[in-house]
PDB file of C-alpha atoms in Angstrom:
ATOM      1  CA  MET V   1      -0.040  -0.007  -0.045  1.00  0.00           C
ATOM      2  CA  LEU V   2       2.851   2.365   0.819  1.00  0.00           C
ATOM      3  CA  THR V   3       6.147   2.632  -1.172  1.00  0.00           C
ATOM      4  CA  GLU V   4       9.153   1.060   0.158  1.00  0.00           C
ATOM      5  CA  LYS V   5      10.618   4.510   1.181  1.00  0.00           C
ATOM      6  CA  GLN V   6       7.487   5.508   2.623  1.00  0.00           C
ATOM      7  CA  GLN V   7       7.419   2.251   4.849  1.00  0.00           C
ATOM      8  CA  HIS V   8      11.060   2.942   5.956  1.00  0.00           C
ATOM      9  CA  PHE V   9      10.253   6.409   6.932  1.00  0.00           C
ATOM     10  CA  PHE V  10       7.061   5.570   8.829  1.00  0.00           C
ATOM     11  CA  GLU V  11       8.910   2.830  10.761  1.00  0.00           C
ATOM     12  CA  LEU V  12      11.802   4.954  11.624  1.00  0.00           C
ATOM     13  CA  TYR V  13       9.571   7.845  12.613  1.00  0.00           C
ATOM     14  CA  TYR V  14       6.811   6.021  14.475  1.00  0.00           C
ATOM     15  CA  GLU V  15       8.465   2.855  15.698  1.00  0.00           C
ATOM     16  CA  ASP V  16      12.094   3.909  16.140  1.00  0.00           C
ATOM     17  CA  ASP V  17      11.344   7.306  17.241  1.00  0.00           C
ATOM     18  CA  LEU V  18      13.839   9.060  14.983  1.00  0.00           C
ATOM     19  CA  SER V  19      13.263  12.713  14.144  1.00  0.00           C
ATOM     20  CA  LEU V  20      12.775  13.993  10.675  1.00  0.00           C
ATOM     21  CA  GLY V  21      16.336  15.184  10.634  1.00  0.00           C
ATOM     22  CA  GLU V  22      17.718  11.905  11.532  1.00  0.00           C
ATOM     23  CA  ILE V  23      15.892  10.133   8.827  1.00  0.00           C
ATOM     24  CA  ALA V  24      16.722  12.739   6.292  1.00  0.00           C
ATOM     25  CA  GLU V  25      20.331  12.383   6.957  1.00  0.00           C
ATOM     26  CA  LYS V  26      20.147   8.487   6.994  1.00  0.00           C
ATOM     27  CA  PHE V  27      18.466   8.686   3.486  1.00  0.00           C
ATOM     28  CA  ASP V  28      20.440  11.589   2.145  1.00  0.00           C
ATOM     29  CA  VAL V  29      17.278  13.666   1.478  1.00  0.00           C
ATOM     30  CA  SER V  30      15.922  16.903   2.866  1.00  0.00           C
ATOM     31  CA  ARG V  31      13.848  17.112   6.120  1.00  0.00           C
ATOM     32  CA  GLN V  32      10.968  18.546   4.229  1.00  0.00           C
ATOM     33  CA  ALA V  33      11.098  15.476   1.862  1.00  0.00           C
ATOM     34  CA  VAL V  34      10.758  13.065   4.829  1.00  0.00           C
ATOM     35  CA  HIS V  35       7.896  15.304   6.249  1.00  0.00           C
ATOM     36  CA  ASP V  36       6.086  15.313   2.789  1.00  0.00           C
ATOM     37  CA  SER V  37       6.550  11.516   2.437  1.00  0.00           C
ATOM     38  CA  LEU V  38       5.071  10.916   5.890  1.00  0.00           C
ATOM     39  CA  LYS V  39       2.150  13.081   5.442  1.00  0.00           C
ATOM     40  CA  ARG V  40       1.242  11.417   2.147  1.00  0.00           C
ATOM     41  CA  ALA V  41       1.668   7.976   3.770  1.00  0.00           C
ATOM     42  CA  GLU V  42      -0.539   9.134   6.593  1.00  0.00           C
ATOM     43  CA  GLN V  43      -3.242  10.396   4.181  1.00  0.00           C
ATOM     44  CA  MET V  44      -3.201   7.109   2.218  1.00  0.00           C
ATOM     45  CA  LEU V  45      -3.457   4.965   5.356  1.00  0.00           C
ATOM     46  CA  VAL V  46      -6.402   7.160   6.378  1.00  0.00           C
ATOM     47  CA  LYS V  47      -8.067   6.528   2.889  1.00  0.00           C
ATOM     48  CA  TYR V  48      -7.306   2.763   3.132  1.00  0.00           C
ATOM     49  CA  GLU V  49      -8.797   2.608   6.758  1.00  0.00           C
ATOM     50  CA  GLU V  50     -12.074   4.645   5.619  1.00  0.00           C
ATOM     51  CA  LYS V  51     -12.477   2.101   2.713  1.00  0.00           C
ATOM     52  CA  LEU V  52     -11.455  -1.166   4.572  1.00  0.00           C
ATOM     53  CA  GLY V  53     -12.718  -0.353   8.181  1.00  0.00           C
ATOM     54  CA  LEU V  54      -9.814  -2.643   9.615  1.00  0.00           C
ATOM     55  CA  VAL V  55      -9.339  -0.794  12.663  1.00  0.00           C
ATOM     56  CA  LYS V  56     -13.210  -0.680  13.233  1.00  0.00           C
ATOM     57  CA  LYS V  57     -13.398  -4.589  12.744  1.00  0.00           C
ATOM     58  CA  PHE V  58     -10.374  -5.193  14.907  1.00  0.00           C
ATOM     59  CA  ILE V  59     -12.037  -2.983  17.867  1.00  0.00           C
ATOM     60  CA  GLU V  60     -15.389  -4.910  17.300  1.00  0.00           C
ATOM     61  CA  GLN V  61     -13.660  -8.232  17.389  1.00  0.00           C
ATOM     62  CA  ARG V  62     -11.498  -7.211  20.487  1.00  0.00           C
ATOM     63  CA  ASP V  63     -14.848  -6.138  22.277  1.00  0.00           C
ATOM     64  CA  LYS V  64     -16.626  -9.196  21.592  1.00  0.00           C
ATOM     65  CA  ILE V  65     -13.644 -11.440  22.831  1.00  0.00           C
ATOM     66  CA  VAL V  66     -13.488  -9.377  25.968  1.00  0.00           C
ATOM     67  CA  ASP V  67     -17.192 -10.043  26.283  1.00  0.00           C
ATOM     68  CA  ALA V  68     -16.864 -13.770  25.677  1.00  0.00           C
ATOM     69  CA  LYS V  69     -14.091 -13.940  28.302  1.00  0.00           C
ATOM     70  CA  ILE V  70     -16.184 -12.154  30.970  1.00  0.00           C
ATOM     71  CA  LEU V  71     -19.056 -14.543  30.153  1.00  0.00           C
ATOM     72  CA  LEU V  72     -16.885 -17.605  30.229  1.00  0.00           C
ATOM     73  CA  ASP V  73     -15.224 -16.653  33.671  1.00  0.00           C
ATOM     74  CA  LYS V  74     -18.800 -16.077  34.975  1.00  0.00           C
ATOM     75  CA  PHE V  75     -19.964 -19.550  33.658  1.00  0.00           C
ATOM     76  CA  LEU V  76     -16.994 -21.275  35.205  1.00  0.00           C
ATOM     77  CA  LYS V  77     -17.911 -19.648  38.414  1.00  0.00           C
ATOM     78  CA  ASP V  78     -21.588 -20.180  38.360  1.00  0.00           C
ATOM     79  CA  ARG V  79     -21.856 -23.154  35.935  1.00  0.00           C
ATOM     80  CA  ASP V  80     -24.712 -21.255  34.113  1.00  0.00           C
ATOM     81  CA  ASP V  81     -25.595 -23.123  30.855  1.00  0.00           C
ATOM     82  CA  ALA V  82     -27.275 -19.868  29.427  1.00  0.00           C
ATOM     83  CA  LYS V  83     -24.131 -17.945  29.674  1.00  0.00           C
ATOM     84  CA  ILE V  84     -22.117 -20.580  27.958  1.00  0.00           C
ATOM     85  CA  GLU V  85     -24.647 -20.472  25.087  1.00  0.00           C
ATOM     86  CA  GLN V  86     -24.236 -16.792  25.037  1.00  0.00           C
ATOM     87  CA  VAL V  87     -20.404 -17.100  24.643  1.00  0.00           C
ATOM     88  CA  GLY V  88     -21.027 -19.442  21.743  1.00  0.00           C
ATOM     89  CA  ARG V  89     -23.117 -16.870  20.086  1.00  0.00           C
ATOM     90  CA  ILE V  90     -20.623 -14.207  20.455  1.00  0.00           C
ATOM     91  CA  LEU V  91     -17.659 -16.363  19.113  1.00  0.00           C
ATOM     92  CA  SER V  92     -19.960 -17.359  16.143  1.00  0.00           C
ATOM     93  CA  ASN V  93     -20.528 -13.690  15.575  1.00  0.00           C
ATOM     94  CA  ILE V  94     -16.694 -12.991  15.605  1.00  0.00           C
ATOM     95  CA  MET V  95     -16.176 -15.794  13.119  1.00  0.00           C
ATOM     96  CA  GLU V  96     -18.749 -14.098  10.788  1.00  0.00           C
ATOM     97  CA  ILE V  97     -17.023 -10.765  11.133  1.00  0.00           C
ATOM     98  CA  VAL V  98     -13.651 -12.604  10.359  1.00  0.00           C
ATOM     99  CA  LYS V  99     -15.010 -14.093   7.018  1.00  0.00           C
ATOM    100  CA  LYS V 100     -15.938 -10.531   5.692  1.00  0.00           C
TER     101      LYS V 100
END
């Protein structure tokens, strides 16, 4: 989705916490070139997210997993069959989301 250079800049800036100047020096480009490349990459990632909704899906899945874990813990404590059925429904829902 991003060019190889954009990926490198992104990783160095956000993951390795290098400054724009440090990245520019490493790649023998201007600080402004690094800045512009990062901004374009960020804009592209935002557009991809708007179209694909991956973060939204991830958050929904995470929330459902948390709900299932809470219900499972309660089931193990109370031995309530209705709760285990609800866990099954939540997990089935997660599987449907993953298929999309």
